[in-house]
XYZ file of C-alpha atoms in Angstrom:
463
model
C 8.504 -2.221 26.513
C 8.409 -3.402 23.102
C 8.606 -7.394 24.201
C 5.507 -7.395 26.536
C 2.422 -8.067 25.015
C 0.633 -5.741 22.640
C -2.064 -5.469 24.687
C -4.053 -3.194 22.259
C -4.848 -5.781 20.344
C -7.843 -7.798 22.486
C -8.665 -10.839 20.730
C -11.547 -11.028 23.319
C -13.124 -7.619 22.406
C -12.834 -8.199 18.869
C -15.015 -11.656 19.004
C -17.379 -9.465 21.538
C -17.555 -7.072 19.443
C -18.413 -9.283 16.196
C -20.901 -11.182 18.167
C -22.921 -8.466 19.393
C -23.045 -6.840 15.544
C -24.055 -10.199 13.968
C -27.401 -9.783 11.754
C -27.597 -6.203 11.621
C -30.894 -4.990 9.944
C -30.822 -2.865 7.253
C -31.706 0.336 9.096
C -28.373 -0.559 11.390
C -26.330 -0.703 8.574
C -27.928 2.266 6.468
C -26.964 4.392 9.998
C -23.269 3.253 9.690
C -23.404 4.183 6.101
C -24.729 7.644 6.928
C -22.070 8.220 9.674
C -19.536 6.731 7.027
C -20.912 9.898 4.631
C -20.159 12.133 6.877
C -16.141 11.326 5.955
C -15.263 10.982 10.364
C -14.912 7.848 10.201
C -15.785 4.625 12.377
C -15.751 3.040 15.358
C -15.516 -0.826 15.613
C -18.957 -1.228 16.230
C -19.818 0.205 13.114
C -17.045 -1.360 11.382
C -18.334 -5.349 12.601
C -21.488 -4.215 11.274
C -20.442 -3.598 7.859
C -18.635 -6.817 7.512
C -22.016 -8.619 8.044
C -23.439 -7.284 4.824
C -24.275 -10.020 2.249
C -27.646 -8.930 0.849
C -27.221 -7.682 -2.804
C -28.701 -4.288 -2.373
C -27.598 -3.618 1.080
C -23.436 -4.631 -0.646
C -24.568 -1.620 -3.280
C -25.255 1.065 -1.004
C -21.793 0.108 0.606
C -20.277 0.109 -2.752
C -21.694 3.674 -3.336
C -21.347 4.898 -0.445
C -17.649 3.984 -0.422
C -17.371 4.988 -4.101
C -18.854 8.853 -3.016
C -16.856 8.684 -0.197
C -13.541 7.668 -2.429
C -14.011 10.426 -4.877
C -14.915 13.023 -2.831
C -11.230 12.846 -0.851
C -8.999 11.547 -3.824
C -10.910 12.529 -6.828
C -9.887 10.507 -9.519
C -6.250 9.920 -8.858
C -4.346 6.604 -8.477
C -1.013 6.676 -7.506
C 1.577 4.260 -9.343
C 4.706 2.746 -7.538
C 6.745 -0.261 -8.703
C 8.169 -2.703 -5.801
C 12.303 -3.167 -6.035
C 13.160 -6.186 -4.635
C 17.044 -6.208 -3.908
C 17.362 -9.875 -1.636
C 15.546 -12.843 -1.613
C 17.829 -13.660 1.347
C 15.739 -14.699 4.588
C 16.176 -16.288 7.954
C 12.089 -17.059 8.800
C 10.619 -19.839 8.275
C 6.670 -18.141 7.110
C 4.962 -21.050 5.401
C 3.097 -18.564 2.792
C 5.854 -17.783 1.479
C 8.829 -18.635 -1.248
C 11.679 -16.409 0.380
C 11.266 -19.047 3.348
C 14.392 -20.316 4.850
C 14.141 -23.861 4.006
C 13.033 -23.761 0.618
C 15.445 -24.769 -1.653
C 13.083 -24.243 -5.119
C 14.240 -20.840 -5.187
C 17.349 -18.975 -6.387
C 18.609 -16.819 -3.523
C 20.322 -13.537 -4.994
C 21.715 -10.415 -3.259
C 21.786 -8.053 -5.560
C 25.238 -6.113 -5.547
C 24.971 -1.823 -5.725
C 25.509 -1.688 -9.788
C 23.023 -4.454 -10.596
C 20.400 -2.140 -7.858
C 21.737 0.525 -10.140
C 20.331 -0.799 -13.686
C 17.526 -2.215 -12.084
C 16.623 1.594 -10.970
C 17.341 2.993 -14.950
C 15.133 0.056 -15.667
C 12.231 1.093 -13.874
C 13.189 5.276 -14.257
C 13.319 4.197 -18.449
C 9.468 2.846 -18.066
C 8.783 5.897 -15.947
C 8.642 5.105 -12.628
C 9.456 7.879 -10.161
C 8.558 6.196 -6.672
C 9.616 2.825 -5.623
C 8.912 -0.016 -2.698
C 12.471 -1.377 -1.729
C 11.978 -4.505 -0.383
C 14.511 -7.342 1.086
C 13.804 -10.487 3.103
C 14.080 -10.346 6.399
C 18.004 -11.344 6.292
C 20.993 -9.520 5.422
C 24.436 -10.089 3.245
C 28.015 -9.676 5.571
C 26.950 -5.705 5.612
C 23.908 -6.370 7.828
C 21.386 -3.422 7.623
C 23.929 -0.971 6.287
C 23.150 -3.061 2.986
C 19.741 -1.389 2.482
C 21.346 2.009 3.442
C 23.307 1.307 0.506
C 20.603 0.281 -1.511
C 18.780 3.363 -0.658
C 21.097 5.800 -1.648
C 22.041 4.055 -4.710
C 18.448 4.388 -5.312
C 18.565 7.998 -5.035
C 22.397 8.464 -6.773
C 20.731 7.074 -10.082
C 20.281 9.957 -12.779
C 19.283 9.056 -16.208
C 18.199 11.135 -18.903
C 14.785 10.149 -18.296
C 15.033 11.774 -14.827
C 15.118 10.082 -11.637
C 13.261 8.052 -8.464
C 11.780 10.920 -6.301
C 10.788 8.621 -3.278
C 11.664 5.073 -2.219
C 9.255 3.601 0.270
C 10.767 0.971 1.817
C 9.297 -2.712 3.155
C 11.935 -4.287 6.027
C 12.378 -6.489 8.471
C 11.205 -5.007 12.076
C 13.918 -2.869 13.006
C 15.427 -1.254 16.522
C 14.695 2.528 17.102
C 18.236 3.654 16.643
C 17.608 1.458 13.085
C 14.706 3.283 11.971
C 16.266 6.675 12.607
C 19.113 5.807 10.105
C 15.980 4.933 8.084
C 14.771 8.433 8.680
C 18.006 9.962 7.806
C 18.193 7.899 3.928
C 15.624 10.015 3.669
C 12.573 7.285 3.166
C 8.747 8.058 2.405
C 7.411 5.593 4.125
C 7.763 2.826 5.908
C 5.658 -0.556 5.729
C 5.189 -3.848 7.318
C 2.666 -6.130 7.420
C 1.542 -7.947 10.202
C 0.336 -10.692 8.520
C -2.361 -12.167 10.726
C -3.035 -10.181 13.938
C -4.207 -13.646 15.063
C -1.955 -14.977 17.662
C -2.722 -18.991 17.609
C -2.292 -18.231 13.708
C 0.258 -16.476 13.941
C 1.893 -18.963 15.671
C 0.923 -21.290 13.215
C 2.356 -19.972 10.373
C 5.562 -18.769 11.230
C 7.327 -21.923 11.957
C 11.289 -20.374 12.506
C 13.370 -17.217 12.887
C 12.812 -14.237 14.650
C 9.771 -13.105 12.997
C 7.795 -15.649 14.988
C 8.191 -12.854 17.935
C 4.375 -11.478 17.322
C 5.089 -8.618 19.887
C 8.146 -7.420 18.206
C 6.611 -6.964 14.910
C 3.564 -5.599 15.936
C 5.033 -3.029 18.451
C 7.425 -1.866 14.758
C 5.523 1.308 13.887
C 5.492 2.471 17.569
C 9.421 2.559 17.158
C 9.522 3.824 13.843
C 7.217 6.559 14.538
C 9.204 7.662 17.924
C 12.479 7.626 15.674
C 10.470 10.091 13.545
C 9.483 8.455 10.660
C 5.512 9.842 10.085
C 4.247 7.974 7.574
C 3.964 4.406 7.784
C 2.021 1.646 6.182
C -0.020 -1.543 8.065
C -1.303 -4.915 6.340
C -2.660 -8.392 6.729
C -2.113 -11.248 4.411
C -5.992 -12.055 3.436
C -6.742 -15.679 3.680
C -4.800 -16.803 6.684
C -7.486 -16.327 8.944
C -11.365 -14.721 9.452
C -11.042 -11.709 7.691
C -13.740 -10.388 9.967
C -11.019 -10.532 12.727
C -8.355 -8.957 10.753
C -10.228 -5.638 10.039
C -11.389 -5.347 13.552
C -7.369 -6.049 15.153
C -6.146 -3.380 12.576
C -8.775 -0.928 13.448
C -7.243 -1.441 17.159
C -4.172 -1.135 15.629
C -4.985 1.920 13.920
C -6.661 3.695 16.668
C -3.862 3.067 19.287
C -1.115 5.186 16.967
C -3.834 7.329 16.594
C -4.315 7.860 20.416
C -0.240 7.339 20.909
C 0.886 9.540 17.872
C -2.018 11.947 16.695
C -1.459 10.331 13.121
C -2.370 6.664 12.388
C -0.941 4.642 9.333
C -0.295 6.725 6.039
C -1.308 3.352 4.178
C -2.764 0.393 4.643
C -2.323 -3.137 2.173
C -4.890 -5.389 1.309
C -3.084 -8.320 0.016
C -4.582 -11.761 -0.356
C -3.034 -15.117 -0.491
C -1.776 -15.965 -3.250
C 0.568 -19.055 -4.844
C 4.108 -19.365 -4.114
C 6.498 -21.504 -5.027
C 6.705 -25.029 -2.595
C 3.589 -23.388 -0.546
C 0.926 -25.521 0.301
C -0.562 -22.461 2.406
C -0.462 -20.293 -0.436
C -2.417 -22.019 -2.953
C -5.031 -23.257 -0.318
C -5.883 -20.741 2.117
C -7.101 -21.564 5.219
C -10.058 -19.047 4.882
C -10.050 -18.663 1.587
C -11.797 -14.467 1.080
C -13.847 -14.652 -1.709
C -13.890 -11.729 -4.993
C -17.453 -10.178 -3.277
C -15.620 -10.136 0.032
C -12.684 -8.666 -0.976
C -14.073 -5.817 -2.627
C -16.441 -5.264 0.532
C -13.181 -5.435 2.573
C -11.865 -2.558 0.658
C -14.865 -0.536 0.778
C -14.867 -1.252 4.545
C -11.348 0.466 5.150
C -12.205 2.999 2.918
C -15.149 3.796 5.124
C -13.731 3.474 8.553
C -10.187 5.520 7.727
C -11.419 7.665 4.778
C -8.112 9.807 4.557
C -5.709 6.353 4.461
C -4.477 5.488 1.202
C -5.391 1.917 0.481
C -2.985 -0.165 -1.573
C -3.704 -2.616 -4.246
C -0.863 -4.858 -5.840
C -0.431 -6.810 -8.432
C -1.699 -9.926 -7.063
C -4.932 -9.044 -8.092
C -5.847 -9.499 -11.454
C -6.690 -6.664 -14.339
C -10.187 -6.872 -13.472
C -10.444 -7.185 -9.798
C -8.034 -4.381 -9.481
C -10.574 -2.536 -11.773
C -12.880 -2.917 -9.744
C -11.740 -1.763 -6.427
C -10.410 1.850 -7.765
C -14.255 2.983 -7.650
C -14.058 1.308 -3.953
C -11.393 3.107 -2.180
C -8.098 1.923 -3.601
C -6.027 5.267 -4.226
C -2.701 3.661 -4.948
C -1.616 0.532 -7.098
C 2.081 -1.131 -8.171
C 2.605 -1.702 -11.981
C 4.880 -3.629 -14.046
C 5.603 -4.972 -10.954
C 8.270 -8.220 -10.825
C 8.820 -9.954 -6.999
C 12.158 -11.138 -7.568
C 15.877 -9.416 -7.206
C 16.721 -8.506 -10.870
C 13.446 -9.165 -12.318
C 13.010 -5.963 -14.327
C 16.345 -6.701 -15.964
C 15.611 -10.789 -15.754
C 11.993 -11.907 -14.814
C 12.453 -15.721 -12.885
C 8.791 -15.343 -11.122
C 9.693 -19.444 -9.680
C 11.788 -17.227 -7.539
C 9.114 -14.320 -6.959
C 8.144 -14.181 -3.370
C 4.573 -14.867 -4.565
C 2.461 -15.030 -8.203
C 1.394 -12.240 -9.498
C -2.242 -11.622 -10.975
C -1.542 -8.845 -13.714
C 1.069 -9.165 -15.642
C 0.827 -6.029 -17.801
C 3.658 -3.315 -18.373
C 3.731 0.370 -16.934
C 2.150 1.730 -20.137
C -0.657 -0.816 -20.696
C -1.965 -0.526 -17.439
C -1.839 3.481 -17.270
C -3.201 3.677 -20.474
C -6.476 1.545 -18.682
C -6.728 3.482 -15.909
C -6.809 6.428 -18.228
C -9.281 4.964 -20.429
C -11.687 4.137 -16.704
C -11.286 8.243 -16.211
C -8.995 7.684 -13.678
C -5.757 10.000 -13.544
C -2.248 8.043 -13.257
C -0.339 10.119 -10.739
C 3.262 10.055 -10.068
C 3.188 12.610 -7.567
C 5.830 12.917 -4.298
C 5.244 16.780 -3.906
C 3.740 15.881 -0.441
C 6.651 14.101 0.803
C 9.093 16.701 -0.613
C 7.293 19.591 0.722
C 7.092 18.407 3.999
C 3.497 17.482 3.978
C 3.616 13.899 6.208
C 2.289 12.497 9.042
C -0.419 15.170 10.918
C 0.853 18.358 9.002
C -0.710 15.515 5.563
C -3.590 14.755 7.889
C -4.727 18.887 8.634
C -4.400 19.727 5.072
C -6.160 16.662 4.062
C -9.759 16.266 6.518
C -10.645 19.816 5.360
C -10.088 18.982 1.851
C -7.421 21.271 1.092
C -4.918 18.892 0.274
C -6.954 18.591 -2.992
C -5.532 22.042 -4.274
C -2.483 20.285 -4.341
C -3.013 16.721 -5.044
C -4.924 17.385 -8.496
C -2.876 19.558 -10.333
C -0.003 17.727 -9.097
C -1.721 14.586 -10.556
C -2.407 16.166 -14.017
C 1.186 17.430 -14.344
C 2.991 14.221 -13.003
C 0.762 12.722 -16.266
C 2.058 14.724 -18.782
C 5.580 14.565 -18.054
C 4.544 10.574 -18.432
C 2.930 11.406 -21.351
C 5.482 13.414 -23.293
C 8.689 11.253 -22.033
C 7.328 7.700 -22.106
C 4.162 6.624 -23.478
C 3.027 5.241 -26.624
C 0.945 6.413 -29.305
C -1.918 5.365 -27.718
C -1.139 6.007 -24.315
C -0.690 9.591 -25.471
C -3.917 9.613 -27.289
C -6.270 9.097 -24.505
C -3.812 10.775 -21.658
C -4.097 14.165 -23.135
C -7.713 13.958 -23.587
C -8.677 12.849 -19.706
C -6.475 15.729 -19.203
C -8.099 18.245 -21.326
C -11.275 17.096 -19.797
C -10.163 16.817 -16.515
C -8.812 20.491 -16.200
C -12.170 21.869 -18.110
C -14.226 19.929 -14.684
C -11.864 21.928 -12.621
C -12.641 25.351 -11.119
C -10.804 27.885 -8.939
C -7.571 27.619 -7.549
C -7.399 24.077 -8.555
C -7.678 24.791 -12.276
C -5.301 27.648 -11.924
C -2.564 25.738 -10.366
C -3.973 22.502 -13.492
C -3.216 24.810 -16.222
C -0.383 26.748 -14.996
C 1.650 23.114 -14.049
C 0.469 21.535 -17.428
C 1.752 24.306 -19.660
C 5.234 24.091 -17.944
C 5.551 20.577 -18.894
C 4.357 21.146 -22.185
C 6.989 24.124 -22.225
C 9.547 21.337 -21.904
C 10.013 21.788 -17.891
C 9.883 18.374 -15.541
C 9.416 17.780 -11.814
C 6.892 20.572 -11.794
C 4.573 20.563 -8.570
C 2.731 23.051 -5.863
C-alpha cells in the first residue's frame, strides 16, 4: 500500500481549487472569517480564499479574527520545548540542507549515550522538561536501535533539577513494526515534515537517498498512527515552492487522517527557508514567503484547524516570533542549538540550518512573560492519557482548558522558583498573580490549589 501513490494529495484539485477562489471580494472573505469564528473549522474553499487576502484592512480582520480565535482555545499559553539533536549523520542528498550527504563543510558527529546524557542535564539545568530528539536520516552500526537508546537515556537522566517529562521525537520515515517500538519508548509525538507536497519540486530538491521516495514519506503518519502512536506532527519547508499550494496539499493531508483516523495531526510546523551551510537553496529560495505572508500563513492554519498546535522555531527572529503568538502559534523551541553537542559546544557551521533568535531559555521566557503570555512546561496531557481523539473531545468543547491553565501557571512557578533570574522572577510571579485573579471557577480552584503546592516546595504538580 504504502508505495502507490498518495493519491489524496491532487495537485489538480488544489490549482482548481485556487483558481476558482482567486479575487475574492471582501464580503467572500468576511463569510470565511465568520465561519472561521465559529471555531469548526474550514474547508479548502475557504482556506484558498484566505490566502488571497492582501488588502491592509481585509489582512486585520484575519489577524483578529485569528487572534480571538487563538485565545479563546489556548488562552495565553505557549508551550516551550528545546530540539536535541543526537546525529548529523545522513544518507539524502536534500539540497536545503547542511546534514546533506555530500557536503563535506560540516563536522559529522554521533553522539555516544553519556555525551546524550550531559547534553540532557544541560538542557534539564536551564529548565527544560520536554524535548525534540532529532537525527538525520542515517544511522551509526546500531541502526534504529540507536535512537531507542537515545530515548531512554533521555528518560534515565535524573538531576537535582528534576528531569525531561516527554521527548518528541523527529526521524527518518520508519516501517510500522518501527514505529511501534517508537510507541513502546514511550514518545509524545511524532513529527516529520514533508517538505514540499509538490511532486516536480520535490523531485527537484531531493537529489539522492531514499528520501527522494515522495510516497514513502508522505504515507509515514498513516503507519505511525496504525502502530498506535496518536499524536503526530506535519510540516512544509516555506520557500521551496507556492506557499498557496502547500497549505491547500496539507489541508488534504490533514483531512484524509482525519477521515482515516478520527484525529488529524497533533501539530503542525511552519518553518521557512533559511541559510545553511554550502546551500545555495537555502539562502535563495525559490519562492521566497515574505514577513506579511508568513504571518497570514499562520493565521490561516490557525483558522482552518483551530484545535492544532502550531509550532514556531527558532528560525524566526525575536520579533517575528513575537508577532505570530497573537496569530495562532501555541508552541515555540528556546535556547535552541541544531547541532549534536551544541548545548555543551555550540559549532552552528555544523547546525542543520541558521537560526534567527539566538537568546537563552530565561531571556526569552522572561519576554513572553513580559507580552502577558504564560511560559508553559506542561506534559500532564500526555501523561494522563489525554492524546489523539480522547485530546480532541476534551478540547472542541473547551474543557481541556480546566486543565491546560492551571497546569500552565504551575509548570511556571516551578520555573520560577528552580531556575530563573532575578528578573525573570520579578515579572513571572506577577503575570501569575494576575493571571489567577482573571480566573474564575474550577479553573482558579485547580490555579491556586497547584500554585501553592509549588510554592510549598512540591514539583511535577498537575490535574
Amino acid at each position: 500500500m504504502y508505495n502507490v501513490p498518495a493519491d489524496f494529495i491532487n495537485e489538480k484539485k488544489i490549482w482548481e481549487t485556487i483558481e476558482q477562489n482567486l479575487n475574492p471580494e471582501p464580503e467572500r472573505i468576511r463569510e470565511v472569517l465568520a465561519k472561521a469564528a465559529e471555531m469548526k473549522g474550514l474547508n479548502m474553499a475557504d482556506v484558498a480564499v484566505l490566502t488571497c487576502i492582501s488588502d491592509p484592512e481585509m489582512l486585520g480582520e484575519l489577524f483578529n479574527t485569528a487572534n480571538t480565535v487563538k485565545e479563546t482555545i489556548y488562552g495565553k499559553r505557549l508551550v516551550l520545548f528545546a530540539p536535541l539533536y543526537i546525529s548529523n549523520l545522513c544518507s539524502n542528498e536534500c539540497s536545503y540542507c547542511a546534514f546533506r550527504t555530500t557536503n563535506k563543510e560540516i563536522v559529522r558527529t554521533v553522539l555516544p549515550q553519556e555525551h546524550i546524557a550531559r547534553e540532557v542535564k544541560e538542557l534539564i539545568g536551564q529548565g527544560h522538561k520536554r524535548v525534540l530528539l532529532v537525527a538525520g536520516e542515517s544511522y551509526p552500526k546500531q541502526g534504529f536501535q540507536y535512537v531507542l537508546d537515545s530515548i531512554k537515556t533521555v528518560y534515565d537522566v535524573k538531576t537535582e533539577h528534576g528531569e525531561i517529562r516527554r521527548v518528541n521525537v523527529n526521524v527518518a520515515p520508519l516501517a510500522k513494526d518501527e514505529f511501534r517500538q517508537l510507541k513502546d519508548a514511550g514518545i509524545g509525538t511524532y513529527q516529520i515534515f514533508q517538505e514540499t507536497y509538490h511532486r516536480e519540486t520535490y523531485s527537484k530538491v531531493h537529489l539522492g537517498g531514499k528520501k527522494r521516495d515522495y510516497n514513502w514519506r508522505v504515507w509515514a503518519l498513516h503507519r505511525a498512527m496504525e502502530a498506535g502512536i496518536d499524536d503526530v506532527g506535519i510540516g512544509v519547508l516555506f520557500g521551496l515552492f507556492d506557499y498557496r499550494f502547500e497549505i491547500l496539499a496539507m489541508m488534504q493531508h490533514i483531512n484524509e487522517l482525519e477521515e482515516k483516523f478520527g484525529v488529524g495531526p497533533h501539530t503542525i510546523s511552519v518553518p521557512r527557508l533559511e541559510p545553511a551551510t554550502n546551500s545555495d537553496i537555502a539562502s535563495h529560495p525559490p519562492f521566497p514567503v515574505s514577513d506579511i505572508d508568513f504571518r497570514k500563513i499562520v493565521a490561516i492554519f490557525r483558522l482552518a484547524v483551530p484545535y492544532t498546535g502550531i509550532i514556531m522555531s527558532t528560525r524566526e527572529t525575536a520579533k517575528m516570533r513575537r508577532e505570530t503568538f497573537a496569530l495562532g502559534v501555541s508552541q515555540i523551541s528556546a535556547g535552541s542549538k541544531t547541532n549534536p553537542g551544541g548545548y555543551e559546544e555550540e559549532d552552528e557551521i555544523s547546525g542543520q540550518f541558521s537560526l534567527g533568535d539566538h537568546r537563552k531559555l530565561d531571556e526569552v521566557i522572561r519576554d513572553v512573560a513580559s507580552m502577558g503570555y504564560i511560559p508553559s512546561f506542561c506534559t500532564a496531557c500526555y501523561r494522563m492519557g489525554r492524546t489523539g481523539q480522547d485530546f480532541m473531545d476534551l478540547a472542541k468543547p473547551g474543557d481541556i482548558r480546566l486543565h491546560c491553565a492551571p497546569n500552565a501557571l504551575s509548570s511556571f512557578k516551578e520555573y520560577l522558583q528552580n531556575f530563573a533570574s532575578p528578573e525573570t522572577i520579578e515579572v513571572g510571579n506577577k503575570l501569575i498573580t494576575d493571571s489567577i485573579s482573571g480566573m474564575s471557577g474550577l479553573a482558579k480552584q485547580r490555579a491556586e490549589k497547584l500554585v501553592k503546592r509549588v510554592e510549598s516546595g512540591k514539583d511535577d504538580v498537575y490535574c
